Coordinates of C-alpha atoms and ligand atoms in Angstrom, one line a residue:
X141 CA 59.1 -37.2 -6.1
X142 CA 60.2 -35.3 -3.4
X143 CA 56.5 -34.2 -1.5
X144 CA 56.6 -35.1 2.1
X145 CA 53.6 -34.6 4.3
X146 CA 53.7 -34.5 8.0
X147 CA 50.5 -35.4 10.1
X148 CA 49.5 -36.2 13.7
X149 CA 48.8 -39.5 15.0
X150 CA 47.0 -38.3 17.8
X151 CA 44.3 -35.5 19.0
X152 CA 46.7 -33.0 17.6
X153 CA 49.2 -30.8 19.7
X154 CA 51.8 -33.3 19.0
X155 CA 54.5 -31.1 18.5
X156 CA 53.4 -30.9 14.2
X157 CA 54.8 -26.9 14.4
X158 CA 58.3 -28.1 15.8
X159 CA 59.1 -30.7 13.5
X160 CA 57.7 -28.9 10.4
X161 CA 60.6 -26.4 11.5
X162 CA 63.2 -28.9 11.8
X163 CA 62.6 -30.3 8.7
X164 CA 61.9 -27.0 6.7
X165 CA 65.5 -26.0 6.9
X166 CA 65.8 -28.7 4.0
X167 CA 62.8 -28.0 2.0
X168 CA 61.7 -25.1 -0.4
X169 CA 57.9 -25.1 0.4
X170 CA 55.9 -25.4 3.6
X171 CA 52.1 -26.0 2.6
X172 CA 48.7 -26.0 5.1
X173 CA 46.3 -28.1 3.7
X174 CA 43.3 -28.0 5.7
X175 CA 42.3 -26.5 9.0
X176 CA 42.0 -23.1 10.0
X177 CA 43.1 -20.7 12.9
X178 CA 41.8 -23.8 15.3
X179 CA 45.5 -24.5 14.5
X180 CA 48.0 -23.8 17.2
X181 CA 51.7 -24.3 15.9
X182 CA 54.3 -23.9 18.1
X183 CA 58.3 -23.2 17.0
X184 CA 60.4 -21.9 19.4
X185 CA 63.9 -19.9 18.2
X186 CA 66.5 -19.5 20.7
X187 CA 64.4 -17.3 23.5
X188 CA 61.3 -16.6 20.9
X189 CA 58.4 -18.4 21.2
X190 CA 55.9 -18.2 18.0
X191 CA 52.4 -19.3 17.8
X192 CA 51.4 -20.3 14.5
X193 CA 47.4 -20.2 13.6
X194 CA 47.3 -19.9 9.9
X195 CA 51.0 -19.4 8.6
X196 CA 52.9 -22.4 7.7
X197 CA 55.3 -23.2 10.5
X198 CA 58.4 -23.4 7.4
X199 CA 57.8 -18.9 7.5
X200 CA 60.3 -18.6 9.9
X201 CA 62.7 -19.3 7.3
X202 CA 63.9 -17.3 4.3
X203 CA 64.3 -19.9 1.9
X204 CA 61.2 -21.0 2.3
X205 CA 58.2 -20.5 0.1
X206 CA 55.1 -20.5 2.7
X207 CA 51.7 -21.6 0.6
X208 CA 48.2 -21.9 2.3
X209 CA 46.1 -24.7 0.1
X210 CA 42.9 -24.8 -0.6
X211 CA 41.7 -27.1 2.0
X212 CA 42.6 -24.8 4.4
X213 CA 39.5 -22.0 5.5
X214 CA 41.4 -18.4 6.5
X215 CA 40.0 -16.2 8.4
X216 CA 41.3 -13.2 6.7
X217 CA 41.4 -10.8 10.1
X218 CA 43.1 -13.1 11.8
X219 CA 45.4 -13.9 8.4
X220 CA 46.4 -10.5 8.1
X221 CA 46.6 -10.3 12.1
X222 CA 49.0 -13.1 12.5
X223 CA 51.4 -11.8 9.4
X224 CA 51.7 -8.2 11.0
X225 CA 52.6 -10.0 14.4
X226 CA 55.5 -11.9 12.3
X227 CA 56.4 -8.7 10.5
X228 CA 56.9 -6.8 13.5
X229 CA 58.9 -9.5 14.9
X230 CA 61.4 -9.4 12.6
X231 CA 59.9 -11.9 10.0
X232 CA 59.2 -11.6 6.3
X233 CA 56.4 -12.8 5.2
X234 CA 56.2 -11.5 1.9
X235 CA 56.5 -14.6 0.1
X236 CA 53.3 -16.7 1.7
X237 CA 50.9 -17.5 -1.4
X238 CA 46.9 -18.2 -0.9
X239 CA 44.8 -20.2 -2.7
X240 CA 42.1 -18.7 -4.3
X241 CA 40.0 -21.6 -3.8
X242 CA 40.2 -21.6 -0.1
X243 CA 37.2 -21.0 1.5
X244 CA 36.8 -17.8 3.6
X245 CA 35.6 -17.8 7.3
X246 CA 33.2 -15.1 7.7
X247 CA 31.1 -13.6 10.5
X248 CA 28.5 -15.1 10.8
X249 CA 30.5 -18.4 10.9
X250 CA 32.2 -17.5 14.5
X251 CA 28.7 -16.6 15.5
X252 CA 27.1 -20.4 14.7
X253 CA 30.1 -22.0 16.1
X254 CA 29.6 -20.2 19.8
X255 CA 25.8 -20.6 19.1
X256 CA 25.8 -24.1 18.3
X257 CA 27.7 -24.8 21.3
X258 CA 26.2 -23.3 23.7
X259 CA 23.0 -24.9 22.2
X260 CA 24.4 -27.9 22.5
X261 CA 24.9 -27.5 26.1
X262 CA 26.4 -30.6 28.3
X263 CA 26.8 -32.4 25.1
X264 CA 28.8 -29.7 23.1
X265 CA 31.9 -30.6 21.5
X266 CA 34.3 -28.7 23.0
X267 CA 35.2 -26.7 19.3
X268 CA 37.6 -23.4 19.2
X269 CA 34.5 -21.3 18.4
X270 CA 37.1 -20.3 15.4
X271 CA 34.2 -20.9 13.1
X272 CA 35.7 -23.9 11.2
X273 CA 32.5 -26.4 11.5
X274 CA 30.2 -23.7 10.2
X275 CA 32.4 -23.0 7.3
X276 CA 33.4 -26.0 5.9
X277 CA 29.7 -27.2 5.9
X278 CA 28.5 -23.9 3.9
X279 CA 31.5 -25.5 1.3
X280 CA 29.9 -28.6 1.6
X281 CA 26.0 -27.6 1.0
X282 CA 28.0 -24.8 -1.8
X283 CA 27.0 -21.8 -0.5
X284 CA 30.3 -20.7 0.8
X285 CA 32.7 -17.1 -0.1
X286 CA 36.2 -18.5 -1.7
X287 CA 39.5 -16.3 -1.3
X288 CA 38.8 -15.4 -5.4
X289 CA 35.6 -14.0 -4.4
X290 CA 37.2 -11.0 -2.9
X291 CA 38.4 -10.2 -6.3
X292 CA 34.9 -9.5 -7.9
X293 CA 32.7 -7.5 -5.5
X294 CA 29.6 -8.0 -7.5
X295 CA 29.6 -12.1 -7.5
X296 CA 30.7 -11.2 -3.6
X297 CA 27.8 -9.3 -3.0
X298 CA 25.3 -11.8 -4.3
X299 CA 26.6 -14.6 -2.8
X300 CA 26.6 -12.7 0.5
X301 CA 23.3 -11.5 0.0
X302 CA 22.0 -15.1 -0.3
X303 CA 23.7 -16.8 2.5
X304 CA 23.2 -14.1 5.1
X305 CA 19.4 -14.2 4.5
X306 CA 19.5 -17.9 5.3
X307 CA 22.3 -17.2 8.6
X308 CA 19.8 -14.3 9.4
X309 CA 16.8 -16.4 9.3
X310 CA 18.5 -19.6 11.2
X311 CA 19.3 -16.2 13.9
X312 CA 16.4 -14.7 14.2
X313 CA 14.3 -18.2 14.6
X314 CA 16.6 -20.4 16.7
X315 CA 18.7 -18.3 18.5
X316 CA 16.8 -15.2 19.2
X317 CA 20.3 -13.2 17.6
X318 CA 20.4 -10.1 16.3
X319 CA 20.7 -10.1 12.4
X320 CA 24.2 -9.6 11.0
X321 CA 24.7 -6.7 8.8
X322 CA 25.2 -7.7 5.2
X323 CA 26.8 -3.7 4.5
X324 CA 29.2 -3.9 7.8
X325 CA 30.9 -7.7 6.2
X326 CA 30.9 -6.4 2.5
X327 CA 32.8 -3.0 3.7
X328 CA 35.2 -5.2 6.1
X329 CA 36.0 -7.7 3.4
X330 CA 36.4 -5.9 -0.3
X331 CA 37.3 -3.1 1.3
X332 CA 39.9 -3.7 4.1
X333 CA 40.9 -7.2 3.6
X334 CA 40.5 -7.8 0.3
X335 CA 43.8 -5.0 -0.7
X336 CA 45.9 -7.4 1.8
X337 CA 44.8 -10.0 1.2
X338 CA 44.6 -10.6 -2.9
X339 CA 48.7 -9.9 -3.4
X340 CA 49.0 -12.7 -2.3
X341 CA 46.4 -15.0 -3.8
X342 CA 48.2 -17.2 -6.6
X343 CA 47.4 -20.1 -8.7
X344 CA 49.1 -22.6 -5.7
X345 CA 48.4 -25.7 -7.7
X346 CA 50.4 -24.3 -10.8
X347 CA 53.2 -23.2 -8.2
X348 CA 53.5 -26.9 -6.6
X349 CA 53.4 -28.6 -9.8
X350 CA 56.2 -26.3 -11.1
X351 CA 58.1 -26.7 -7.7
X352 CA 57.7 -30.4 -8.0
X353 CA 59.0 -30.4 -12.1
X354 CA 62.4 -28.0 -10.8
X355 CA 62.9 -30.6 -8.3
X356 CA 62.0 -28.8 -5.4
X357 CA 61.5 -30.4 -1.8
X358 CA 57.4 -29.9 -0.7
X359 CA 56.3 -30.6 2.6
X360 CA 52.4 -30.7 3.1
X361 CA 51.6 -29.7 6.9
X362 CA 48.5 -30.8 8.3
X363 CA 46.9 -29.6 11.5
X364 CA 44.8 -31.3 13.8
X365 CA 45.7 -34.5 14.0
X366 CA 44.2 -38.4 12.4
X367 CA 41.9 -39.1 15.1
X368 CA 40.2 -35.4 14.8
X369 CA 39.8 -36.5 11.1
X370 CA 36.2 -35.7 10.2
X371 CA 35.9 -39.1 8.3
X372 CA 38.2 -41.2 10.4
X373 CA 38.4 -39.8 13.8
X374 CA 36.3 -40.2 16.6
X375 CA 33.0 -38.6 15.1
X376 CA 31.5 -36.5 16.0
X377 CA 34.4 -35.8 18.7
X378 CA 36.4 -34.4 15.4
X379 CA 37.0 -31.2 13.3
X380 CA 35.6 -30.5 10.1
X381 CA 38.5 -31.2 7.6
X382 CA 40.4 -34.2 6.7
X383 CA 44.2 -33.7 8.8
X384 CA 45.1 -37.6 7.3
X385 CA 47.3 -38.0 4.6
X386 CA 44.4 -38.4 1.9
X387 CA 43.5 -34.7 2.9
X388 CA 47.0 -33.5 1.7
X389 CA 46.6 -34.1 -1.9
X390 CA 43.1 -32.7 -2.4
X391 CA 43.7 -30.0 0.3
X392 CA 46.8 -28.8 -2.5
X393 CA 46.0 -30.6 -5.3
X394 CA 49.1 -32.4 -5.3
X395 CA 48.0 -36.1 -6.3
X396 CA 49.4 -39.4 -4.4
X397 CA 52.1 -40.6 -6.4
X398 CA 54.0 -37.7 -5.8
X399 CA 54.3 -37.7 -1.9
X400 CA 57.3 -40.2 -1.0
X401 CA 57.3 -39.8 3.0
X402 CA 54.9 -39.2 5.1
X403 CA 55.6 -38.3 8.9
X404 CA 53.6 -39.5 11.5
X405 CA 54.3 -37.3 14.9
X406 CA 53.3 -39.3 17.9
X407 CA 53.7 -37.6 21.4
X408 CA 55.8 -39.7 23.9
X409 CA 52.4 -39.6 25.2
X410 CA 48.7 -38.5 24.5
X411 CA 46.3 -35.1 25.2
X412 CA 43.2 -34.2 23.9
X413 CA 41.4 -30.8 24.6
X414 CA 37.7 -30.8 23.9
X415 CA 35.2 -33.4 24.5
X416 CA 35.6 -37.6 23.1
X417 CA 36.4 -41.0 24.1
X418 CA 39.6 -41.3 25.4
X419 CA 41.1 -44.6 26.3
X420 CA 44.2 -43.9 28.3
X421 CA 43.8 -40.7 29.9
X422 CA 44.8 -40.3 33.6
X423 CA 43.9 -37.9 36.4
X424 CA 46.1 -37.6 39.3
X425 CA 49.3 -36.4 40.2
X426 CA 50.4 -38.1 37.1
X427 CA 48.7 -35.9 34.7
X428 CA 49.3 -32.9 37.0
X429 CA 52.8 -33.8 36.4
X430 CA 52.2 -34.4 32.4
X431 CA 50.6 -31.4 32.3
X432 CA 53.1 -29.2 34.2
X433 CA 56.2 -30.3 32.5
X434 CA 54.8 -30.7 28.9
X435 CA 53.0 -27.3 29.3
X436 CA 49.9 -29.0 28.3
X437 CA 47.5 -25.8 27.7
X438 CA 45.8 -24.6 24.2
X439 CA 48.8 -22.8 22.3
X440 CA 46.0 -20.3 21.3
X441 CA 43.3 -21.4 23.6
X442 CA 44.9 -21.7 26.8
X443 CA 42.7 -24.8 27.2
X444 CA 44.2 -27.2 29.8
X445 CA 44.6 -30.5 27.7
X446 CA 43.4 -33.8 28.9
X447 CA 46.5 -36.3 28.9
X448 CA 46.9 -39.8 29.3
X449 CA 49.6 -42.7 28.5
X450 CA 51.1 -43.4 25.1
X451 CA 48.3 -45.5 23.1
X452 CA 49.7 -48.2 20.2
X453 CA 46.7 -48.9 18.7
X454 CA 46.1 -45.6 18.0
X455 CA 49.2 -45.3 16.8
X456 CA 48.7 -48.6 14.3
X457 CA 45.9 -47.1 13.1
X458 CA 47.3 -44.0 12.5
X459 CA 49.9 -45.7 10.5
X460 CA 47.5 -47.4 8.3
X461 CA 45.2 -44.6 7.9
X462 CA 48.2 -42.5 6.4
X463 CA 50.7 -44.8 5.1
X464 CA 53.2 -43.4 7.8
X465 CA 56.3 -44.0 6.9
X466 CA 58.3 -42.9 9.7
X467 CA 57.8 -41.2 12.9
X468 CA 58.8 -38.5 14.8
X469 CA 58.7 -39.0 18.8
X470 CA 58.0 -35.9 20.7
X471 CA 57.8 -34.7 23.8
X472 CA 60.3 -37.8 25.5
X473 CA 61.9 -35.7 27.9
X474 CA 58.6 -34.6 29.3
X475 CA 58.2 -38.2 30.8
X476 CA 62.4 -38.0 32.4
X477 CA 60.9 -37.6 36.1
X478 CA 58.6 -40.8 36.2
X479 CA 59.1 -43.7 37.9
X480 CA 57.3 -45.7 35.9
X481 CA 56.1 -45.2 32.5
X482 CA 52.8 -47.1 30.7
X483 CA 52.5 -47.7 27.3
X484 CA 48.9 -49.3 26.1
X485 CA 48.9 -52.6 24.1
X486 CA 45.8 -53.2 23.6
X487 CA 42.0 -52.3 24.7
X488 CA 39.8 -54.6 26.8
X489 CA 36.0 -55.2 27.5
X490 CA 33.8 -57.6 28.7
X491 CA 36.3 -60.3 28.3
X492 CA 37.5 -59.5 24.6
X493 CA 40.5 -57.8 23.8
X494 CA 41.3 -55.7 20.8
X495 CA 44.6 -55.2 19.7
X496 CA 43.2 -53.0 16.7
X497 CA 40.7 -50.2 17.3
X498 CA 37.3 -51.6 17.8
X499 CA 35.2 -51.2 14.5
X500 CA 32.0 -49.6 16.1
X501 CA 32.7 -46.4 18.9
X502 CA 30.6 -47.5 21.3
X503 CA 33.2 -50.0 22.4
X504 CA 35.8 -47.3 22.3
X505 CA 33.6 -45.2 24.5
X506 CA 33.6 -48.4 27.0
X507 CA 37.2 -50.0 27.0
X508 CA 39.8 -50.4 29.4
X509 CA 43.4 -50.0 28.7
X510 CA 45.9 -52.4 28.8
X511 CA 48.6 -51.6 29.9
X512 CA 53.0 -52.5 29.8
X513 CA 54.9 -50.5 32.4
X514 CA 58.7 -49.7 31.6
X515 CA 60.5 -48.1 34.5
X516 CA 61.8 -44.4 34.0
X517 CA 64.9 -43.4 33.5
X518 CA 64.9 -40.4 36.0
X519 CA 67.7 -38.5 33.7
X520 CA 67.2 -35.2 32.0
X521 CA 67.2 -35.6 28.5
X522 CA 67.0 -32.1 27.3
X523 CA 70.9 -31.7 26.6
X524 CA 70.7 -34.6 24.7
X525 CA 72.1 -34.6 20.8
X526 CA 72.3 -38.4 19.8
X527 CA 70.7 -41.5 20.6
X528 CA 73.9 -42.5 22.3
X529 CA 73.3 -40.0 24.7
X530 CA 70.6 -41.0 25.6
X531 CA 69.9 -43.3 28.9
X532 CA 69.3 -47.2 28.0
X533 CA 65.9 -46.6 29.7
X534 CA 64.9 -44.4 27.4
X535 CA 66.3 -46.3 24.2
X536 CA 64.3 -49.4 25.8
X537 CA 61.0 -47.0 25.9
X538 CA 61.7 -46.0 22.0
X539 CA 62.7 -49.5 21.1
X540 CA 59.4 -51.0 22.3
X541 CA 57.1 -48.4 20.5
X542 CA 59.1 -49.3 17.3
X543 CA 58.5 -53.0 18.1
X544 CA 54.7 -52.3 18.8
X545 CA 54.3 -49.8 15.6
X546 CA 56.8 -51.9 13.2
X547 CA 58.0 -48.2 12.0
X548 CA 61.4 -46.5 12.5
X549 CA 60.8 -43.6 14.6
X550 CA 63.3 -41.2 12.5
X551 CA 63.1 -38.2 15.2
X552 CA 63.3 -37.7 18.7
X553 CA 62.2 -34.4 20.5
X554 CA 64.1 -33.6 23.2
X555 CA 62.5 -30.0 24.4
X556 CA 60.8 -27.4 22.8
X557 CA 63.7 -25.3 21.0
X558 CA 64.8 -25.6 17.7
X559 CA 67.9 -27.3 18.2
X560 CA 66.4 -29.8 20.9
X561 CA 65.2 -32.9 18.0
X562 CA 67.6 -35.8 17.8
X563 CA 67.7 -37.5 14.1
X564 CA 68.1 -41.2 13.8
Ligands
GDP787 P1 51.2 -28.8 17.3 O1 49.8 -28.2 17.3 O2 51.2 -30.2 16.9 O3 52.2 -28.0 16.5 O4 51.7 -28.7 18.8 P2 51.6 -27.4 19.8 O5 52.6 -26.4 19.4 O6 50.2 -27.0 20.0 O7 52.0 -28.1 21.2 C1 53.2 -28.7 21.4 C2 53.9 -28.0 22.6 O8 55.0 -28.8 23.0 C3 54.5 -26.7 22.3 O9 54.4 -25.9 23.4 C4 55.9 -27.0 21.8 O10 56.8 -25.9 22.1 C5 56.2 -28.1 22.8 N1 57.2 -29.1 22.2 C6 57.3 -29.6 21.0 N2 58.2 -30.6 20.9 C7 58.7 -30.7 22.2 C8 59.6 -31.6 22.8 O11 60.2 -32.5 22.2 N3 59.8 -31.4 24.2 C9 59.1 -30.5 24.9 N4 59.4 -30.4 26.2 N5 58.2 -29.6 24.4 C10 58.0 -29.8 23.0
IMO788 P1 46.6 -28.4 16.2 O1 46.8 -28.2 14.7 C1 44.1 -29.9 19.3 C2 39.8 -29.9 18.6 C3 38.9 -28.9 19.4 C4 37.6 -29.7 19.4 C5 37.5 -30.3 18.0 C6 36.7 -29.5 17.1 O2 47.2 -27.3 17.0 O3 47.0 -29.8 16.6 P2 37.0 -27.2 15.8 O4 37.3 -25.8 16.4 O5 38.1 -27.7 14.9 O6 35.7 -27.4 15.2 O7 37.0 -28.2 17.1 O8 38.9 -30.3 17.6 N1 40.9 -29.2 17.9 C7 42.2 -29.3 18.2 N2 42.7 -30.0 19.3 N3 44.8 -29.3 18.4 C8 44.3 -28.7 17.4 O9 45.0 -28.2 16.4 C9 42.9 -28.6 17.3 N4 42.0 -28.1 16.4 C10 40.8 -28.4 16.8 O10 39.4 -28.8 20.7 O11 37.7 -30.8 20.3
MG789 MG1 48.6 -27.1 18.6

C-alpha cells in the first residue's frame, strides 16, 4: 500500500514544498488534495528558486506523474499562468492531470474574498484574497462551476447565470460594487481557458487506483497546514479546506487503508501569517533574527510571518489529528546562531496547566507558554550530510522533540536546497 501523505503540523510554510521534492525522487505520483493558489511551495534546484501555487511540488521531476485532486479549487488563470512560468523555465509539464471534479475559482470569488475582508475590518482574517473561502462555500451550499463544467458550455452557462445573479445581487446591496459581467467570465472561461485547460482534465481517481494496483509509490501533498484545518484548526483563524490527513483521501478519493506513512513536517520552530491565537510567538530581536535567517516572508505574498518558539502540544496534536507517523524537522539550521533556544512544554493559565491543547479556544487565546531552554549550538549546520555531523547540541535539541512527540523525526532540513535534508 504504498500512499504516503505529507501534511504540516503547524500554520503551514513548514517547508511542505521541500520535502515533497526530496521525497518525490522515489515516488511516481505527486497529488494536491486541497487548497488552492493560497499555497506557496517552495523547492529550490541548485541556484533556481521555484514558487509552487498550484503545481504539485514532485513537477520538477520527469518521472513524476503530477495530479491536482479534487479537493483542490484551481484558479485556471493562475493554473495555466504558473505552468507557462515552468515551461519557460525549462520544465515539462505536460504530464500534470486535473480533476474534473475540482471546483473552479471564478471572478467573482477574488472579489468577495477582498470584499469580505475589508468588511470585516479590524477583525478580518488575514486571507490571501486568492478567493478560496468564497469558493469552497459556493461547493458547500452547491452552487459552484467544477473543472468538467468547462466541457459543456450550455450547463456552464446556466449555472453561471444563476450564481452571478445571486453574487450580483449580494454586490449591488452590500457592497455598493459594480455587477460582474456574466458575457466577459463565459468568454474568458470556455473560450480561453477551457482549450488549456481540458487536455489535461482526466478521471484522477481511475489513474490513482490503477497506480496503486501496478504498485506504484503515491504521495498525497497537502497545503496549508493541521492547525489552518477548517474543522480542526483554530476556527475561524483557518482556511477553508481540510489540509489533515482525513482531507487526503476524500480530496483524491484514495480511501484510508491505502495510505501507510504519513509525514508530519514540523519547523524547528513556528510562524503564522494572518490573524489567530498564537501561543509562542516572540517579538524582539529574536524574531527579527528568525525572520532574517529563515526568510520568513509569504512565498507568494511577501507577507512578513509572525514567528515564535517550537510548540509540543501542537505538535502532539498534530500527531493525533493525522496519525503522523514520522516527521520531518525543518528549518534547524535557521536556529545555529542562538544562544539559547526554547522549546514549549506545555500551556499555562490561571493556575492550570495543559499539557494537551485546551478543549475550548478561549483558553488558547489566553495561555502562557511554558517553556524548556536548551542552549545553542552556535555551529553552522548547513554543510551538514549525517546526523554524525551534526553538533551534540543540536542532536540534544532533536532528541528532546522526539522525547516530547514519542515519533522518530525521519528528516532533518538543513537549508533550503535540494541536497540540504539529512535522512535518519
Ligand atoms: P511550504 O509552504 O510548507 O512549502 O513552505 P514555504 O516554501 O512557503 O516556506 C518555507 C521556506 O523555507 C522556503 O523559503 C524554503 O526554501 C525554505 N526552507 C525549506 N526547508 C528549509 C531548511 O531546512 N532550511 C532553510 N534555511 N530553509 C528552508
Ligand atoms: P502553504 O501551503 C501559510 C492562511 C492565510 C490566512 C488563512 C486563511 O504555503 O503552507 P485563505 O486565503 O486560505 O482563506 O486564508 O490561512 N494561509 C496560509 N498561511 N501558508 C499557507 O499555505 C497558507 N494558506 C493560507 O494567511 O491566515
Ligand atoms: Mg508556503
Amino acid at each position: 500500500m504504498p500512499v504516503t501523505i505529507v501534511v504540516g503540523t503547524q500554520w503551514g510554510d513548514e517547508g511542505k514544498g521541500k520535502i515533497v521534492d526530496a521525497l518525490a525522487r522515489d515516488m511516481d505520483m505527486v497529488v494536491r488534495y486541497q487548497g488552492g493558489h493560497n499555497a506557496g511551495h517552495t523547492v529550490v534546484v541548485g541556484d533556481t528558486r521555484f514558487a509552487l501555487q498550484l503545481a504539485p511540488s514532485g513537477i520538477l521531476y520527469e518521472h513524476i506523474t503530477p495530479v491536482i485532486g479534487n479537493g483542490v479549487v484551481i484558479d485556471p488563470g493562475v493554473l495555466i499562468e504558473e505552468l507557462d512560468a515552468l515551461e519557460s523555465r525549462g520544465v515539462d509539464t505536460t504530464k500534470l492531470k486535473l480533476s474534473g471534479n475540482a471546483h473552479l475559482i471564478m471572478p467573482y470569488h477574488h472579489e468577495l474574498d477582498r470584499l469580505t475582508e475589508r468588511y470585516l475590518g479590524k477583525n478580518k482574517l488575514g486571507t490571501t484574497k486568492r478567493g478560496i473561502g468564497p469558493a469552497y462555500a459556493d461547493k458547500a451550499t452547491r452552487v459552484g462551476l467544477r473543472l468538467q463544467d468547462l466541457d459543456d458550455p450550455k450547463i456552464f452557462h446556466q449555472k453561471l447565470e444563476v450564481v452571478l445573479k445571486e453574487k450580483n445581487a449580494i454586490f449591488a446591496k452590500i457592497y455598493n460594487h459594480l455587477p460582474l459581467d456574466p458575457e466577459v467570465i463565459e468568454s474568458q472561461y470556455i473560450k480561453c481557458y477551457a482549450p488549456r485547460i481540458l487536455p489535461m482534465m482526466t478521471d484522477t481517481v481511475a489513474l490513482l487506483h490503477d497506480g496503486i494496483s501496478q504498485g506504484r509509490h503515491i504521495l498525497l501533498e497537502g497545503a496549508q497546514a493541521t492547525f489552518l484545518d477548517l474543522d480542526h484548526g483554530t476556527y475561524p483563524f483557518v482556511t477553508s479546506s481540510n489540509p489533515c490527513a482525513g482531507g487526503a483521501c476524500s480530496g483524491t478519493g484514495i480511501g484510508p487503508l491505502y495510505i501507510d506513512r504519513i509525514i508530519g513536517i514540523a519547523k524547528a520552530y513556528v510562524t503564522r501569517v494572518g490573524a489567530g491565537p498564537f501561543p509562542t510567538e516572540c517579538d524582539g530581536p529574536v524574531a527579527d533574527e528568525l525572520v532574517q535567517r529563515g526568510y520568513e516572508y509569504g512565498t507568494n505574498t511577501k507577507r512578513r510571518r509572525r514567528v515564535g518558539w517550537f510548540d509540543t502540544v501542537m505538535l502532539r496534536h498534530a500527531i493525533k489529528l493525522n496519525s503522523i507517523t514520522d516527521i520531518a524537522l525543518t528549518k534547524l539550521d535557521v536556529l545555529d546562531s542562538l544562544d539559547v533556544i526554547r522549546v514549549c512544554v506545555a500551556y499555562e493559565t490561571d493556575g492550570t496547566v495543559y499539557e494537551d491543547l485546551p478543549y475550548n479556544q478561549s483558553v488558547l487565546h489566553k495561555v502562557s507558554p511554558v517553556y524548556r531552554e536548551l542552549p545553542g549550538w552556535k555551529t553552522d549546520l548547513s554543510n551538514a550530510s549525517s546526523i554524525e555531523e551534526l553538533p551534540q547540541k543540536a542532536r540534544n535539541f532533536i532528541d528532546f522533540l522526539v522525547e516530547a512527540s514519542g515519533i522518530n523525526i525521519s528528516f532533518i532540513g538543513v537549508g533550503p536546497s535540494r541536497g540540504q535534508v539529512i535522512r535518519r
